[in-house]
PDB file of C-alpha atoms in Angstrom:
ATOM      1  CA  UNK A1330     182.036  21.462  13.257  1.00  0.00           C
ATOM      2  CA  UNK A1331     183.537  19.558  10.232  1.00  0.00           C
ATOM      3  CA  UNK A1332     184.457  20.967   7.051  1.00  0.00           C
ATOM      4  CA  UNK A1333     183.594  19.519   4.085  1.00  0.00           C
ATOM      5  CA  UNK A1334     186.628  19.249   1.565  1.00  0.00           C
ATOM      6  CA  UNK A1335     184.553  17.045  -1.106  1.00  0.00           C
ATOM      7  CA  UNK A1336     186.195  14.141   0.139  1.00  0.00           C
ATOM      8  CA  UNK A1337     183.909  11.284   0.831  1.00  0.00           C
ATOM      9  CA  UNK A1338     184.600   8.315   3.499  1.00  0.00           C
ATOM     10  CA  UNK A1339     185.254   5.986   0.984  1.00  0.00           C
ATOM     11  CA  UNK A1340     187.616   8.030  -1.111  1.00  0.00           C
ATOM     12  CA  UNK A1341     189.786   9.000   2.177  1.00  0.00           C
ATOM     13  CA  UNK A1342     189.257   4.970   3.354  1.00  0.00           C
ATOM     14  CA  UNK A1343     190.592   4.123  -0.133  1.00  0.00           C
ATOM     15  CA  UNK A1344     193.820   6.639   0.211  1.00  0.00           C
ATOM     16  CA  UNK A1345     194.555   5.436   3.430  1.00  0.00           C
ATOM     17  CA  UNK A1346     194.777   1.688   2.000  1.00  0.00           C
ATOM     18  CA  UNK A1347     196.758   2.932  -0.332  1.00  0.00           C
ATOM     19  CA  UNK A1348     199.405   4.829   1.567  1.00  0.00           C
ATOM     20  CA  UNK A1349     199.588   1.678   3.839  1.00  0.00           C
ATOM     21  CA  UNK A1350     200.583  -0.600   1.274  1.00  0.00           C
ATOM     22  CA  UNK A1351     203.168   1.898  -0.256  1.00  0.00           C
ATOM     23  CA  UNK A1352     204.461   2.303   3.440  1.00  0.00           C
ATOM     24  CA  UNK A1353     204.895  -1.439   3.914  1.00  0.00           C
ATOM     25  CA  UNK A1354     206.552  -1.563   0.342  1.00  0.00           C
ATOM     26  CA  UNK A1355     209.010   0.693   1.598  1.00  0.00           C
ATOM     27  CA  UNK A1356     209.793  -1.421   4.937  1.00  0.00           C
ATOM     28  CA  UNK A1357     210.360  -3.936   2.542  1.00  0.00           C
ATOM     29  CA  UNK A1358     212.504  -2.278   0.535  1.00  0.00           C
ATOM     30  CA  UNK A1359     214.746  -0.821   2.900  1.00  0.00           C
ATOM     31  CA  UNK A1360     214.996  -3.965   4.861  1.00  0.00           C
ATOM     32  CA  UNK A1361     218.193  -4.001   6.385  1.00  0.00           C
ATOM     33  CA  UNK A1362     219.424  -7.968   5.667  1.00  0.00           C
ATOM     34  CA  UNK A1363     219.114  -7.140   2.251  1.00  0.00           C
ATOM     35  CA  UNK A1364     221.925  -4.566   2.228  1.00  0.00           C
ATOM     36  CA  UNK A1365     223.828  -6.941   4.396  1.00  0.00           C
ATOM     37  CA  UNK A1366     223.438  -9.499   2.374  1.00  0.00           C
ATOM     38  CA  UNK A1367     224.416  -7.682  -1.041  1.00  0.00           C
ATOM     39  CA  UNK A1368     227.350  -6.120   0.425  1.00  0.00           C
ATOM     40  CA  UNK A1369     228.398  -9.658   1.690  1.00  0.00           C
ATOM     41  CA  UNK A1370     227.905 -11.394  -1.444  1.00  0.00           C
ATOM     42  CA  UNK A1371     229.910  -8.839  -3.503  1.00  0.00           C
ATOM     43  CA  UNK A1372     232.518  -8.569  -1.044  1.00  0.00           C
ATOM     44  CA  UNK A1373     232.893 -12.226  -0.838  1.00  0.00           C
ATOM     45  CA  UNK A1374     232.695 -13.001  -4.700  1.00  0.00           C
ATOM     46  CA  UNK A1375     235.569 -10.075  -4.809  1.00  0.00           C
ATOM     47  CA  UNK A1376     237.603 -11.693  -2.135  1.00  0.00           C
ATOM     48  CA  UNK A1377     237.432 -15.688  -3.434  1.00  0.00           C
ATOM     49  CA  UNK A1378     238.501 -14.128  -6.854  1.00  0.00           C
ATOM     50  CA  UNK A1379     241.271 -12.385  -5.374  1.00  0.00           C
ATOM     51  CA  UNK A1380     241.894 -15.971  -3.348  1.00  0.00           C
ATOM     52  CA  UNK A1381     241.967 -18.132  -6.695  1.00  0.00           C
ATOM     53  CA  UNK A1382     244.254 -15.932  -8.069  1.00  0.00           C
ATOM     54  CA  UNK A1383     246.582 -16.234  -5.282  1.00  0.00           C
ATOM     55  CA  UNK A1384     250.589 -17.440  -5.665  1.00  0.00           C
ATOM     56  CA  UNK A1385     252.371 -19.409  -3.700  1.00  0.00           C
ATOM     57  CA  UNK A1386     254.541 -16.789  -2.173  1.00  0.00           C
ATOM     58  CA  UNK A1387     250.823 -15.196  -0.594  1.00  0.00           C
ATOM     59  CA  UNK A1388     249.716 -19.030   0.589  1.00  0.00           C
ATOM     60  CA  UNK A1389     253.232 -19.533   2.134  1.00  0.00           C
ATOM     61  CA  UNK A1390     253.524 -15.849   4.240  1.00  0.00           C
ATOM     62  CA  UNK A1391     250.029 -17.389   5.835  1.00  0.00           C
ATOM     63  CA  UNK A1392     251.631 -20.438   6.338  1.00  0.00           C
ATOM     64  CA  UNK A1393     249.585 -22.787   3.718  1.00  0.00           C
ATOM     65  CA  UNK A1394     246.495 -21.390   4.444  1.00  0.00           C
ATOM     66  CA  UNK A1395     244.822 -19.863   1.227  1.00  0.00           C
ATOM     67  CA  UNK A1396     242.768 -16.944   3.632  1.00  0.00           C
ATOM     68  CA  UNK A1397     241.540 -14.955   1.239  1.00  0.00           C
ATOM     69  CA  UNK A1398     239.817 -18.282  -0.772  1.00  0.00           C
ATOM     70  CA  UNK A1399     238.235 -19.228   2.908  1.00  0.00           C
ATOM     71  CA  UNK A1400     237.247 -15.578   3.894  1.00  0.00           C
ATOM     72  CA  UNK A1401     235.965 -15.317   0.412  1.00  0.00           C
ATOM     73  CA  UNK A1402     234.222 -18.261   0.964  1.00  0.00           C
ATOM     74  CA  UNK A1403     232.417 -17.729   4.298  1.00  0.00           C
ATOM     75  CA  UNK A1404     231.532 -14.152   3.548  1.00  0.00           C
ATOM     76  CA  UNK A1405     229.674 -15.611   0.683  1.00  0.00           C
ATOM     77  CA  UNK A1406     227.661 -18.064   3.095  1.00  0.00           C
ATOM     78  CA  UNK A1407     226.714 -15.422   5.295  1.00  0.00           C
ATOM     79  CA  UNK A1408     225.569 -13.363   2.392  1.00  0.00           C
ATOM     80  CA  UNK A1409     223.490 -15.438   1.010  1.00  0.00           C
ATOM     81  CA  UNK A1410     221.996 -17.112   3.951  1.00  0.00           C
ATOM     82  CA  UNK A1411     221.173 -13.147   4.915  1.00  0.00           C
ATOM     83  CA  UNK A1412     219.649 -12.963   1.264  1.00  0.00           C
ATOM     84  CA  UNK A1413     217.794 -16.802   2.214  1.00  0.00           C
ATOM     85  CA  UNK A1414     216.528 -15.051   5.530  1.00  0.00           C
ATOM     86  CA  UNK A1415     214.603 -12.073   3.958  1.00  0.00           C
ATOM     87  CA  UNK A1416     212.992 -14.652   1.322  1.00  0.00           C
ATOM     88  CA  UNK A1417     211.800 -16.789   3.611  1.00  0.00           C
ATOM     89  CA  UNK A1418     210.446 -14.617   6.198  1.00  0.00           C
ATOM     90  CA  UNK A1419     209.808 -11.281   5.317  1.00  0.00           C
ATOM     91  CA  UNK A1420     208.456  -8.206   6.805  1.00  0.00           C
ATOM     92  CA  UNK A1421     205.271  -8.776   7.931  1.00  0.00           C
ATOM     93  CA  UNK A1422     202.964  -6.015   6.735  1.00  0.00           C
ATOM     94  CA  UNK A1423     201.892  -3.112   9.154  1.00  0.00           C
ATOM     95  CA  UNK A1424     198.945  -3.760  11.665  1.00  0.00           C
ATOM     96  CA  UNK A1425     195.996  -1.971   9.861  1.00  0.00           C
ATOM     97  CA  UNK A1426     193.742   0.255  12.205  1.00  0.00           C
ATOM     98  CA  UNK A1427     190.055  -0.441  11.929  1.00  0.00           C
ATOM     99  CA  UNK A1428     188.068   1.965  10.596  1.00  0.00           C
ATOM    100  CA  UNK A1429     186.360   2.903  14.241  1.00  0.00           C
ATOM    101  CA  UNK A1430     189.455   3.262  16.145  1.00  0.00           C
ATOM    102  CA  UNK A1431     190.955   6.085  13.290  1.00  0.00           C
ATOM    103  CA  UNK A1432     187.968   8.254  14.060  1.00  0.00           C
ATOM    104  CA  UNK A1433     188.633   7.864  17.884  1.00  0.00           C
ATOM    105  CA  UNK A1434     192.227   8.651  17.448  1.00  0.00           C
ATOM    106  CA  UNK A1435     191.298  11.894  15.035  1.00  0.00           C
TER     107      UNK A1435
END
């Protein structure tokens, strides 16, 4: 006993392709090394600022070391090598279910 809606099998095949590929656009978008990878790089370019503009008095209390330059520095890195990840292998797109095996799961 189906219904009929008006709907034919090509126009619900062709909805379904396109709901996939604005699913796997969201994966993509929401991918979490991105985030990570911002919120490094921001944090990093705020912190080597905040290292260049350091006195002497701040490099002396941590005993020569200029910490907030190499913290600055290496959150930076991580960033962008977070950023480099998600370029170079991204999310591989969502298995698509043939055809047959949607009407057996219905």
């Amino acid at each position: 006993m189906s219904e009929d809606h008006g709907f034919s099998e090509k126009d619900v095949q062709r909805e379904v392709t396109e709901l996939e590929g604005k699913s796997a656009t969201a994966a993509r978008l929401f991918d979490i090394r991105r985030t990570i990878g911002a919120l490094f790089v921001i944090y990093g370019v705020i912190v080597t600022i905040a290292g260049l503009t350091d006195d002497d008095a701040a490099i002396a209390k941590a005993e020569g070391v200029n910490v907030n330059l190499w913290t600055g520095v290496g959150m930076l890195l991580l960033g962008l090598f977070f950023l480099a990840w998600l370029k170079l292998r991204p999310l591989a797109p969502p298995a698509a279910v043939p055809p047959d095996d949607r009407a057996k799961e219905q």
